[in-house]
């Protein structure tokens, strides 16, 4: 009996190795092509969603998956409720819905600390996810989100950083983020998000913790659009010029020595 | 009852003082994160209800060979690749490594003051269990896990590879077929895994140099997983664990924390059902090599409204795996036996062992409830008169609830019940109630205070002489 089992195990082992080798070497790399938004791709997106997103965002996208409470307890951030149409990380102005590229970017990058990157999905799958997520909120059917224009970045320099530091104070950034950008401003303890969960201001000295991205363009975008559902406002109507915002970006980057 | 509280009072006060001091002295937030979480820039609670127990997402991450569920990100995302253009370096090794330390102060209350050297003493174990992990993906869909453990609790303590395995993932399309080979907990995917306990198992105290071994103290762990039979021995050529005897409290079969073998598992029919089949390298009672085999099926219900559940069932068969012995105090309960003797002298039959059971788990918000009901059966041939001395059936139940009341506090309780089988003259049932409070100074560092209480009437036998235990300690991973 034991000999028979041994023979079977060897045969299975060989078969498995052959199978594995074949499969692993023939997996094709996907092309970066945005597929058409249609029912078929929405359905494909749902299938991916059910395997990957359901644990936090719940079966119907209400942000009520079984991991949601374990993730942060009664603190922000909570998984997005896709049926409410309130999105945080986007390139459109405050009250607008996000552009497709915004959803794609968040899926690709994840949210530092709380949502893993899904760049392990091929781009086509990520687009399909975008389409499925959009299908959960009817407002997307008629929306025409327009990403803001970033303009031309101001090169970082001592002068630019210095101007940015003044703007940082003038706009009241230090109230939440603290004078040194460590997220310890005098208002920091009392902040809540739109769901009344306690929220902690970003520590600007730790760029990799910035949830909306830490590239120059990401920070510019965050300042101009704000982060919906959080105390972080849009400064689009407050700043005098785009160059001021770029100076502020340079200052923020300097807080972590990244300029 | 008054006696119980009087005996444990000093331990509780000691533990409370320890936790109080630590709470005051420890910074509220720590920036340190275990290596696994660091790789993905995520907090531990993405995968854990609280370290070390996995939540529903973490279970899928484990299933998928340390790849994000639904993906085949392999080594290409975040994680540093071993090899590659620059090859592996010592610096890169740290990207794969994590360390877990456990240390505690223990106080055991015994009924029979002559039964053990540890009677009613406070014992400091610092650190008593150290695990060093190496885990990650070597390439897309190929992952590895190595865990060395130094455990001063175990009689055969020392440094050893507790678990070491390779996983080949997504071999038949996404999720359809995965293969794990090496040393691992076969119950990894069961609703109540043997490994990763929120209340760490406390090993037995035993003198295993002689046969049968003297047991000073039984282990404290989920009794559903225990072997449950008194009077059984392993083959002499494969002495391990606690010597020749199969301890009735030893986790075994499907619920062994580490077994060598291979398993196939996957979700070929969608997300709801997980199958698992496997072989375990074993040694027959005759000393010959053989294989145990098992199968498990799990149904997952993951929807919304902050809750999810799963139920699972398994069947495990271990042919000719144990000897029935005629010695009166066999089965690891032989403290009254004088002198050493050979188990082989007393073998009266070879038995097949079968284990089957069901498990279930429910999560609601930060409440995690799970349990396992496991049945064991012996099959052998004996004359009717001799067979009447044996009870061929045994069962065990373990029910546990963990509640993460806040981000800092987790409260746990577990009920264990073992209906023992085997040699009727020696078999004794056992039931325990355990409660624990755990304080997390950060997601990866926890201090705990735990109490175990024997619910059976304590007597002087090795099975029943432990009345209670109080532990206060720290569990950290980084």
mmCIF file with all atom_site columns, N, CA, C and O in Angstrom, chain B residues 104-152:
data_model
loop_
_atom_site.group_PDB
_atom_site.id
_atom_site.type_symbol
_atom_site.label_atom_id
_atom_site.label_alt_id
_atom_site.label_comp_id
_atom_site.label_asym_id
_atom_site.label_entity_id
_atom_site.label_seq_id
_atom_site.pdbx_PDB_ins_code
_atom_site.Cartn_x
_atom_site.Cartn_y
_atom_site.Cartn_z
_atom_site.occupancy
_atom_site.B_iso_or_equiv
_atom_site.pdbx_formal_charge
_atom_site.auth_seq_id
_atom_site.auth_comp_id
_atom_site.auth_asym_id
_atom_site.auth_atom_id
_atom_site.pdbx_PDB_model_num
ATOM 1   N N  . UNK B 1 104 ? 6.501  35.872 29.416 1.00 0.00 ? 104 UNK B N  1
ATOM 2   C CA . UNK B 1 104 ? 5.457  36.109 30.401 1.00 0.00 ? 104 UNK B CA 1
ATOM 3   C C  . UNK B 1 104 ? 5.875  35.679 31.809 1.00 0.00 ? 104 UNK B C  1
ATOM 4   O O  . UNK B 1 104 ? 6.914  35.064 32.015 1.00 0.00 ? 104 UNK B O  1
ATOM 5   N N  . UNK B 1 105 ? 5.035  36.081 32.731 1.00 0.00 ? 105 UNK B N  1
ATOM 6   C CA . UNK B 1 105 ? 5.126  35.611 34.103 1.00 0.00 ? 105 UNK B CA 1
ATOM 7   C C  . UNK B 1 105 ? 3.951  34.666 34.301 1.00 0.00 ? 105 UNK B C  1
ATOM 8   O O  . UNK B 1 105 ? 2.814  35.011 33.976 1.00 0.00 ? 105 UNK B O  1
ATOM 9   N N  . UNK B 1 106 ? 4.247  33.459 34.804 1.00 0.00 ? 106 UNK B N  1
ATOM 10  C CA . UNK B 1 106 ? 3.206  32.447 34.906 1.00 0.00 ? 106 UNK B CA 1
ATOM 11  C C  . UNK B 1 106 ? 3.052  31.994 36.351 1.00 0.00 ? 106 UNK B C  1
ATOM 12  O O  . UNK B 1 106 ? 4.041  31.857 37.077 1.00 0.00 ? 106 UNK B O  1
ATOM 13  N N  . UNK B 1 107 ? 1.820  31.750 36.714 1.00 0.00 ? 107 UNK B N  1
ATOM 14  C CA . UNK B 1 107 ? 1.590  31.186 38.035 1.00 0.00 ? 107 UNK B CA 1
ATOM 15  C C  . UNK B 1 107 ? 0.576  30.058 37.898 1.00 0.00 ? 107 UNK B C  1
ATOM 16  O O  . UNK B 1 107 ? -0.533 30.260 37.405 1.00 0.00 ? 107 UNK B O  1
ATOM 17  N N  . UNK B 1 108 ? 0.982  28.866 38.316 1.00 0.00 ? 108 UNK B N  1
ATOM 18  C CA . UNK B 1 108 ? 0.102  27.701 38.214 1.00 0.00 ? 108 UNK B CA 1
ATOM 19  C C  . UNK B 1 108 ? -0.344 27.279 39.614 1.00 0.00 ? 108 UNK B C  1
ATOM 20  O O  . UNK B 1 108 ? 0.487  27.171 40.525 1.00 0.00 ? 108 UNK B O  1
ATOM 21  N N  . UNK B 1 109 ? -1.624 27.043 39.760 1.00 0.00 ? 109 UNK B N  1
ATOM 22  C CA . UNK B 1 109 ? -2.157 26.572 41.040 1.00 0.00 ? 109 UNK B CA 1
ATOM 23  C C  . UNK B 1 109 ? -2.521 25.097 40.935 1.00 0.00 ? 109 UNK B C  1
ATOM 24  O O  . UNK B 1 109 ? -3.330 24.714 40.094 1.00 0.00 ? 109 UNK B O  1
ATOM 25  N N  . UNK B 1 110 ? -1.899 24.269 41.759 1.00 0.00 ? 110 UNK B N  1
ATOM 26  C CA . UNK B 1 110 ? -2.115 22.823 41.696 1.00 0.00 ? 110 UNK B CA 1
ATOM 27  C C  . UNK B 1 110 ? -2.927 22.336 42.882 1.00 0.00 ? 110 UNK B C  1
ATOM 28  O O  . UNK B 1 110 ? -2.892 22.911 43.968 1.00 0.00 ? 110 UNK B O  1
ATOM 29  N N  . UNK B 1 111 ? -3.607 21.228 42.674 1.00 0.00 ? 111 UNK B N  1
ATOM 30  C CA . UNK B 1 111 ? -4.384 20.629 43.746 1.00 0.00 ? 111 UNK B CA 1
ATOM 31  C C  . UNK B 1 111 ? -3.502 19.768 44.646 1.00 0.00 ? 111 UNK B C  1
ATOM 32  O O  . UNK B 1 111 ? -3.650 19.763 45.854 1.00 0.00 ? 111 UNK B O  1
ATOM 33  N N  . UNK B 1 112 ? -2.592 19.049 44.027 1.00 0.00 ? 112 UNK B N  1
ATOM 34  C CA . UNK B 1 112 ? -1.733 18.140 44.767 1.00 0.00 ? 112 UNK B CA 1
ATOM 35  C C  . UNK B 1 112 ? -0.351 18.764 44.890 1.00 0.00 ? 112 UNK B C  1
ATOM 36  O O  . UNK B 1 112 ? 0.394  18.845 43.927 1.00 0.00 ? 112 UNK B O  1
ATOM 37  N N  . UNK B 1 113 ? 0.012  19.167 46.081 1.00 0.00 ? 113 UNK B N  1
ATOM 38  C CA . UNK B 1 113 ? 1.260  19.882 46.241 1.00 0.00 ? 113 UNK B CA 1
ATOM 39  C C  . UNK B 1 113 ? 2.478  18.988 46.067 1.00 0.00 ? 113 UNK B C  1
ATOM 40  O O  . UNK B 1 113 ? 3.594  19.461 45.948 1.00 0.00 ? 113 UNK B O  1
ATOM 41  N N  . UNK B 1 114 ? 2.262  17.679 46.066 1.00 0.00 ? 114 UNK B N  1
ATOM 42  C CA . UNK B 1 114 ? 3.398  16.784 45.850 1.00 0.00 ? 114 UNK B CA 1
ATOM 43  C C  . UNK B 1 114 ? 3.544  16.398 44.385 1.00 0.00 ? 114 UNK B C  1
ATOM 44  O O  . UNK B 1 114 ? 4.468  15.692 44.012 1.00 0.00 ? 114 UNK B O  1
ATOM 45  N N  . UNK B 1 115 ? 2.625  16.855 43.586 1.00 0.00 ? 115 UNK B N  1
ATOM 46  C CA . UNK B 1 115 ? 2.599  16.351 42.214 1.00 0.00 ? 115 UNK B CA 1
ATOM 47  C C  . UNK B 1 115 ? 3.626  17.010 41.314 1.00 0.00 ? 115 UNK B C  1
ATOM 48  O O  . UNK B 1 115 ? 4.000  16.463 40.295 1.00 0.00 ? 115 UNK B O  1
ATOM 49  N N  . UNK B 1 116 ? 4.061  18.154 41.685 1.00 0.00 ? 116 UNK B N  1
ATOM 50  C CA . UNK B 1 116 ? 4.918  18.862 40.744 1.00 0.00 ? 116 UNK B CA 1
ATOM 51  C C  . UNK B 1 116 ? 5.911  19.766 41.455 1.00 0.00 ? 116 UNK B C  1
ATOM 52  O O  . UNK B 1 116 ? 5.631  20.290 42.526 1.00 0.00 ? 116 UNK B O  1
ATOM 53  N N  . UNK B 1 117 ? 7.000  19.972 40.809 1.00 0.00 ? 117 UNK B N  1
ATOM 54  C CA . UNK B 1 117 ? 7.999  20.883 41.365 1.00 0.00 ? 117 UNK B CA 1
ATOM 55  C C  . UNK B 1 117 ? 7.572  22.343 41.187 1.00 0.00 ? 117 UNK B C  1
ATOM 56  O O  . UNK B 1 117 ? 8.074  23.228 41.836 1.00 0.00 ? 117 UNK B O  1
ATOM 57  N N  . UNK B 1 118 ? 6.645  22.547 40.265 1.00 0.00 ? 118 UNK B N  1
ATOM 58  C CA . UNK B 1 118 ? 6.235  23.918 39.958 1.00 0.00 ? 118 UNK B CA 1
ATOM 59  C C  . UNK B 1 118 ? 5.050  24.359 40.796 1.00 0.00 ? 118 UNK B C  1
ATOM 60  O O  . UNK B 1 118 ? 4.413  25.346 40.504 1.00 0.00 ? 118 UNK B O  1
ATOM 61  N N  . UNK B 1 119 ? 4.755  23.576 41.804 1.00 0.00 ? 119 UNK B N  1
ATOM 62  C CA . UNK B 1 119 ? 3.536  23.802 42.564 1.00 0.00 ? 119 UNK B CA 1
ATOM 63  C C  . UNK B 1 119 ? 3.426  25.231 43.069 1.00 0.00 ? 119 UNK B C  1
ATOM 64  O O  . UNK B 1 119 ? 4.267  25.715 43.823 1.00 0.00 ? 119 UNK B O  1
ATOM 65  N N  . UNK B 1 120 ? 2.344  25.859 42.694 1.00 0.00 ? 120 UNK B N  1
ATOM 66  C CA . UNK B 1 120 ? 1.982  27.177 43.207 1.00 0.00 ? 120 UNK B CA 1
ATOM 67  C C  . UNK B 1 120 ? 3.138  28.168 43.204 1.00 0.00 ? 120 UNK B C  1
ATOM 68  O O  . UNK B 1 120 ? 3.317  28.950 44.124 1.00 0.00 ? 120 UNK B O  1
ATOM 69  N N  . UNK B 1 121 ? 3.917  28.109 42.170 1.00 0.00 ? 121 UNK B N  1
ATOM 70  C CA . UNK B 1 121 ? 5.049  29.027 42.096 1.00 0.00 ? 121 UNK B CA 1
ATOM 71  C C  . UNK B 1 121 ? 4.861  30.011 40.949 1.00 0.00 ? 121 UNK B C  1
ATOM 72  O O  . UNK B 1 121 ? 4.249  29.691 39.938 1.00 0.00 ? 121 UNK B O  1
ATOM 73  N N  . UNK B 1 122 ? 5.428  31.157 41.133 1.00 0.00 ? 122 UNK B N  1
ATOM 74  C CA . UNK B 1 122 ? 5.451  32.120 40.041 1.00 0.00 ? 122 UNK B CA 1
ATOM 75  C C  . UNK B 1 122 ? 6.711  31.862 39.223 1.00 0.00 ? 122 UNK B C  1
ATOM 76  O O  . UNK B 1 122 ? 7.803  31.720 39.777 1.00 0.00 ? 122 UNK B O  1
ATOM 77  N N  . UNK B 1 123 ? 6.547  31.773 37.939 1.00 0.00 ? 123 UNK B N  1
ATOM 78  C CA . UNK B 1 123 ? 7.677  31.463 37.068 1.00 0.00 ? 123 UNK B CA 1
ATOM 79  C C  . UNK B 1 123 ? 7.807  32.569 36.029 1.00 0.00 ? 123 UNK B C  1
ATOM 80  O O  . UNK B 1 123 ? 6.819  32.985 35.429 1.00 0.00 ? 123 UNK B O  1
ATOM 81  N N  . UNK B 1 124 ? 9.013  33.040 35.863 1.00 0.00 ? 124 UNK B N  1
ATOM 82  C CA . UNK B 1 124 ? 9.228  34.100 34.877 1.00 0.00 ? 124 UNK B CA 1
ATOM 83  C C  . UNK B 1 124 ? 9.836  33.488 33.628 1.00 0.00 ? 124 UNK B C  1
ATOM 84  O O  . UNK B 1 124 ? 10.868 32.814 33.697 1.00 0.00 ? 124 UNK B O  1
ATOM 85  N N  . UNK B 1 125 ? 9.210  33.708 32.515 1.00 0.00 ? 125 UNK B N  1
ATOM 86  C CA . UNK B 1 125 ? 9.669  33.161 31.239 1.00 0.00 ? 125 UNK B CA 1
ATOM 87  C C  . UNK B 1 125 ? 10.024 34.338 30.336 1.00 0.00 ? 125 UNK B C  1
ATOM 88  O O  . UNK B 1 125 ? 9.139  34.952 29.743 1.00 0.00 ? 125 UNK B O  1
ATOM 89  N N  . UNK B 1 126 ? 11.273 34.672 30.271 1.00 0.00 ? 126 UNK B N  1
ATOM 90  C CA . UNK B 1 126 ? 11.648 35.834 29.461 1.00 0.00 ? 126 UNK B CA 1
ATOM 91  C C  . UNK B 1 126 ? 12.904 35.565 28.650 1.00 0.00 ? 126 UNK B C  1
ATOM 92  O O  . UNK B 1 126 ? 13.965 35.454 29.226 1.00 0.00 ? 126 UNK B O  1
ATOM 93  N N  . UNK B 1 127 ? 12.768 35.643 27.374 1.00 0.00 ? 127 UNK B N  1
ATOM 94  C CA . UNK B 1 127 ? 11.569 35.341 26.625 1.00 0.00 ? 127 UNK B CA 1
ATOM 95  C C  . UNK B 1 127 ? 11.477 33.836 26.441 1.00 0.00 ? 127 UNK B C  1
ATOM 96  O O  . UNK B 1 127 ? 12.511 33.179 26.332 1.00 0.00 ? 127 UNK B O  1
ATOM 97  N N  . UNK B 1 128 ? 10.305 33.297 26.433 1.00 0.00 ? 128 UNK B N  1
ATOM 98  C CA . UNK B 1 128 ? 10.205 31.839 26.370 1.00 0.00 ? 128 UNK B CA 1
ATOM 99  C C  . UNK B 1 128 ? 9.892  31.315 24.982 1.00 0.00 ? 128 UNK B C  1
ATOM 100 O O  . UNK B 1 128 ? 10.101 30.152 24.698 1.00 0.00 ? 128 UNK B O  1
ATOM 101 N N  . UNK B 1 129 ? 9.358  32.155 24.126 1.00 0.00 ? 129 UNK B N  1
ATOM 102 C CA . UNK B 1 129 ? 9.134  31.718 22.751 1.00 0.00 ? 129 UNK B CA 1
ATOM 103 C C  . UNK B 1 129 ? 9.606  32.822 21.804 1.00 0.00 ? 129 UNK B C  1
ATOM 104 O O  . UNK B 1 129 ? 9.183  33.965 21.921 1.00 0.00 ? 129 UNK B O  1
ATOM 105 N N  . UNK B 1 130 ? 10.493 32.465 20.919 1.00 0.00 ? 130 UNK B N  1
ATOM 106 C CA . UNK B 1 130 ? 10.976 33.423 19.916 1.00 0.00 ? 130 UNK B CA 1
ATOM 107 C C  . UNK B 1 130 ? 10.804 32.787 18.544 1.00 0.00 ? 130 UNK B C  1
ATOM 108 O O  . UNK B 1 130 ? 11.278 31.676 18.313 1.00 0.00 ? 130 UNK B O  1
ATOM 109 N N  . UNK B 1 131 ? 10.129 33.477 17.674 1.00 0.00 ? 131 UNK B N  1
ATOM 110 C CA . UNK B 1 131 ? 9.966  32.990 16.308 1.00 0.00 ? 131 UNK B CA 1
ATOM 111 C C  . UNK B 1 131 ? 10.640 33.960 15.349 1.00 0.00 ? 131 UNK B C  1
ATOM 112 O O  . UNK B 1 131 ? 10.492 35.168 15.489 1.00 0.00 ? 131 UNK B O  1
ATOM 113 N N  . UNK B 1 132 ? 11.347 33.406 14.423 1.00 0.00 ? 132 UNK B N  1
ATOM 114 C CA . UNK B 1 132 ? 11.913 34.223 13.352 1.00 0.00 ? 132 UNK B CA 1
ATOM 115 C C  . UNK B 1 132 ? 11.326 33.717 12.043 1.00 0.00 ? 132 UNK B C  1
ATOM 116 O O  . UNK B 1 132 ? 11.407 32.525 11.739 1.00 0.00 ? 132 UNK B O  1
ATOM 117 N N  . UNK B 1 133 ? 10.715 34.620 11.326 1.00 0.00 ? 133 UNK B N  1
ATOM 118 C CA . UNK B 1 133 ? 10.034 34.254 10.088 1.00 0.00 ? 133 UNK B CA 1
ATOM 119 C C  . UNK B 1 133 ? 10.806 34.764 8.870  1.00 0.00 ? 133 UNK B C  1
ATOM 120 O O  . UNK B 1 133 ? 11.364 35.851 8.903  1.00 0.00 ? 133 UNK B O  1
ATOM 121 N N  . UNK B 1 134 ? 10.767 33.992 7.856  1.00 0.00 ? 134 UNK B N  1
ATOM 122 C CA . UNK B 1 134 ? 11.178 34.457 6.534  1.00 0.00 ? 134 UNK B CA 1
ATOM 123 C C  . UNK B 1 134 ? 10.018 34.094 5.603  1.00 0.00 ? 134 UNK B C  1
ATOM 124 O O  . UNK B 1 134 ? 9.645  32.923 5.524  1.00 0.00 ? 134 UNK B O  1
ATOM 125 N N  . UNK B 1 135 ? 9.474  35.076 4.952  1.00 0.00 ? 135 UNK B N  1
ATOM 126 C CA . UNK B 1 135 ? 8.326  34.769 4.101  1.00 0.00 ? 135 UNK B CA 1
ATOM 127 C C  . UNK B 1 135 ? 8.225  35.783 2.980  1.00 0.00 ? 135 UNK B C  1
ATOM 128 O O  . UNK B 1 135 ? 8.678  36.917 3.114  1.00 0.00 ? 135 UNK B O  1
ATOM 129 N N  . UNK B 1 136 ? 7.667  35.349 1.892  1.00 0.00 ? 136 UNK B N  1
ATOM 130 C CA . UNK B 1 136 ? 7.471  36.255 0.771  1.00 0.00 ? 136 UNK B CA 1
ATOM 131 C C  . UNK B 1 136 ? 7.286  35.485 -0.514 1.00 0.00 ? 136 UNK B C  1
ATOM 132 O O  . UNK B 1 136 ? 7.081  34.271 -0.513 1.00 0.00 ? 136 UNK B O  1
ATOM 133 N N  . UNK B 1 137 ? 7.346  36.215 -1.593 1.00 0.00 ? 137 UNK B N  1
ATOM 134 C CA . UNK B 1 137 ? 7.235  35.581 -2.894 1.00 0.00 ? 137 UNK B CA 1
ATOM 135 C C  . UNK B 1 137 ? 8.592  35.625 -3.580 1.00 0.00 ? 137 UNK B C  1
ATOM 136 O O  . UNK B 1 137 ? 9.235  36.676 -3.639 1.00 0.00 ? 137 UNK B O  1
ATOM 137 N N  . UNK B 1 138 ? 9.009  34.487 -4.057 1.00 0.00 ? 138 UNK B N  1
ATOM 138 C CA . UNK B 1 138 ? 10.272 34.424 -4.784 1.00 0.00 ? 138 UNK B CA 1
ATOM 139 C C  . UNK B 1 138 ? 10.063 34.843 -6.232 1.00 0.00 ? 138 UNK B C  1
ATOM 140 O O  . UNK B 1 138 ? 10.973 35.354 -6.884 1.00 0.00 ? 138 UNK B O  1
ATOM 141 N N  . UNK B 1 139 ? 8.882  34.611 -6.721 1.00 0.00 ? 139 UNK B N  1
ATOM 142 C CA . UNK B 1 139 ? 8.497  35.000 -8.079 1.00 0.00 ? 139 UNK B CA 1
ATOM 143 C C  . UNK B 1 139 ? 6.989  34.980 -8.129 1.00 0.00 ? 139 UNK B C  1
ATOM 144 O O  . UNK B 1 139 ? 6.332  34.600 -7.154 1.00 0.00 ? 139 UNK B O  1
ATOM 145 N N  . UNK B 1 140 ? 6.466  35.386 -9.241 1.00 0.00 ? 140 UNK B N  1
ATOM 146 C CA . UNK B 1 140 ? 5.010  35.390 -9.366 1.00 0.00 ? 140 UNK B CA 1
ATOM 147 C C  . UNK B 1 140 ? 4.463  33.986 -9.094 1.00 0.00 ? 140 UNK B C  1
ATOM 148 O O  . UNK B 1 140 ? 4.913  33.003 -9.693 1.00 0.00 ? 140 UNK B O  1
ATOM 149 N N  . UNK B 1 141 ? 3.528  33.915 -8.163 1.00 0.00 ? 141 UNK B N  1
ATOM 150 C CA . UNK B 1 141 ? 2.848  32.657 -7.837 1.00 0.00 ? 141 UNK B CA 1
ATOM 151 C C  . UNK B 1 141 ? 3.747  31.600 -7.194 1.00 0.00 ? 141 UNK B C  1
ATOM 152 O O  . UNK B 1 141 ? 3.384  30.433 -7.156 1.00 0.00 ? 141 UNK B O  1
ATOM 153 N N  . UNK B 1 142 ? 4.899  31.998 -6.731 1.00 0.00 ? 142 UNK B N  1
ATOM 154 C CA . UNK B 1 142 ? 5.752  31.069 -5.982 1.00 0.00 ? 142 UNK B CA 1
ATOM 155 C C  . UNK B 1 142 ? 6.156  31.767 -4.684 1.00 0.00 ? 142 UNK B C  1
ATOM 156 O O  . UNK B 1 142 ? 6.838  32.797 -4.714 1.00 0.00 ? 142 UNK B O  1
ATOM 157 N N  . UNK B 1 143 ? 5.725  31.236 -3.583 1.00 0.00 ? 143 UNK B N  1
ATOM 158 C CA . UNK B 1 143 ? 6.029  31.878 -2.312 1.00 0.00 ? 143 UNK B CA 1
ATOM 159 C C  . UNK B 1 143 ? 6.638  30.881 -1.337 1.00 0.00 ? 143 UNK B C  1
ATOM 160 O O  . UNK B 1 143 ? 6.558  29.666 -1.536 1.00 0.00 ? 143 UNK B O  1
ATOM 161 N N  . UNK B 1 144 ? 7.222  31.433 -0.306 1.00 0.00 ? 144 UNK B N  1
ATOM 162 C CA . UNK B 1 144 ? 7.889  30.572 0.677  1.00 0.00 ? 144 UNK B CA 1
ATOM 163 C C  . UNK B 1 144 ? 7.592  31.084 2.079  1.00 0.00 ? 144 UNK B C  1
ATOM 164 O O  . UNK B 1 144 ? 7.272  32.257 2.285  1.00 0.00 ? 144 UNK B O  1
ATOM 165 N N  . UNK B 1 145 ? 7.720  30.183 3.015  1.00 0.00 ? 145 UNK B N  1
ATOM 166 C CA . UNK B 1 145 ? 7.537  30.543 4.424  1.00 0.00 ? 145 UNK B CA 1
ATOM 167 C C  . UNK B 1 145 ? 8.442  29.646 5.259  1.00 0.00 ? 145 UNK B C  1
ATOM 168 O O  . UNK B 1 145 ? 8.369  28.424 5.158  1.00 0.00 ? 145 UNK B O  1
ATOM 169 N N  . UNK B 1 146 ? 9.296  30.274 6.047  1.00 0.00 ? 146 UNK B N  1
ATOM 170 C CA . UNK B 1 146 ? 10.134 29.527 6.985  1.00 0.00 ? 146 UNK B CA 1
ATOM 171 C C  . UNK B 1 146 ? 9.950  30.151 8.356  1.00 0.00 ? 146 UNK B C  1
ATOM 172 O O  . UNK B 1 146 ? 9.999  31.374 8.498  1.00 0.00 ? 146 UNK B O  1
ATOM 173 N N  . UNK B 1 147 ? 9.781  29.337 9.326  1.00 0.00 ? 147 UNK B N  1
ATOM 174 C CA . UNK B 1 147 ? 9.635  29.848 10.686 1.00 0.00 ? 147 UNK B CA 1
ATOM 175 C C  . UNK B 1 147 ? 10.475 29.002 11.623 1.00 0.00 ? 147 UNK B C  1
ATOM 176 O O  . UNK B 1 147 ? 10.238 27.810 11.796 1.00 0.00 ? 147 UNK B O  1
ATOM 177 N N  . UNK B 1 148 ? 11.460 29.628 12.200 1.00 0.00 ? 148 UNK B N  1
ATOM 178 C CA . UNK B 1 148 ? 12.226 28.948 13.235 1.00 0.00 ? 148 UNK B CA 1
ATOM 179 C C  . UNK B 1 148 ? 11.651 29.356 14.575 1.00 0.00 ? 148 UNK B C  1
ATOM 180 O O  . UNK B 1 148 ? 11.182 30.478 14.743 1.00 0.00 ? 148 UNK B O  1
ATOM 181 N N  . UNK B 1 149 ? 11.685 28.441 15.488 1.00 0.00 ? 149 UNK B N  1
ATOM 182 C CA . UNK B 1 149 ? 11.129 28.762 16.804 1.00 0.00 ? 149 UNK B CA 1
ATOM 183 C C  . UNK B 1 149 ? 12.047 28.256 17.892 1.00 0.00 ? 149 UNK B C  1
ATOM 184 O O  . UNK B 1 149 ? 12.499 27.100 17.870 1.00 0.00 ? 149 UNK B O  1
ATOM 185 N N  . UNK B 1 150 ? 12.324 29.138 18.828 1.00 0.00 ? 150 UNK B N  1
ATOM 186 C CA . UNK B 1 150 ? 12.959 28.727 20.075 1.00 0.00 ? 150 UNK B CA 1
ATOM 187 C C  . UNK B 1 150 ? 11.868 28.729 21.126 1.00 0.00 ? 150 UNK B C  1
ATOM 188 O O  . UNK B 1 150 ? 11.197 29.739 21.328 1.00 0.00 ? 150 UNK B O  1
ATOM 189 N N  . UNK B 1 151 ? 11.647 27.590 21.749 1.00 0.00 ? 151 UNK B N  1
ATOM 190 C CA . UNK B 1 151 ? 10.545 27.485 22.695 1.00 0.00 ? 151 UNK B CA 1
ATOM 191 C C  . UNK B 1 151 ? 11.041 26.809 23.961 1.00 0.00 ? 151 UNK B C  1
ATOM 192 O O  . UNK B 1 151 ? 11.287 25.611 23.983 1.00 0.00 ? 151 UNK B O  1
ATOM 193 N N  . UNK B 1 152 ? 11.173 27.598 25.008 1.00 0.00 ? 152 UNK B N  1
ATOM 194 C CA . UNK B 1 152 ? 11.670 27.027 26.252 1.00 0.00 ? 152 UNK B CA 1
ATOM 195 C C  . UNK B 1 152 ? 10.584 26.274 27.008 1.00 0.00 ? 152 UNK B C  1
ATOM 196 O O  . UNK B 1 152 ? 10.839 25.594 27.970 1.00 0.00 ? 152 UNK B O  1
#
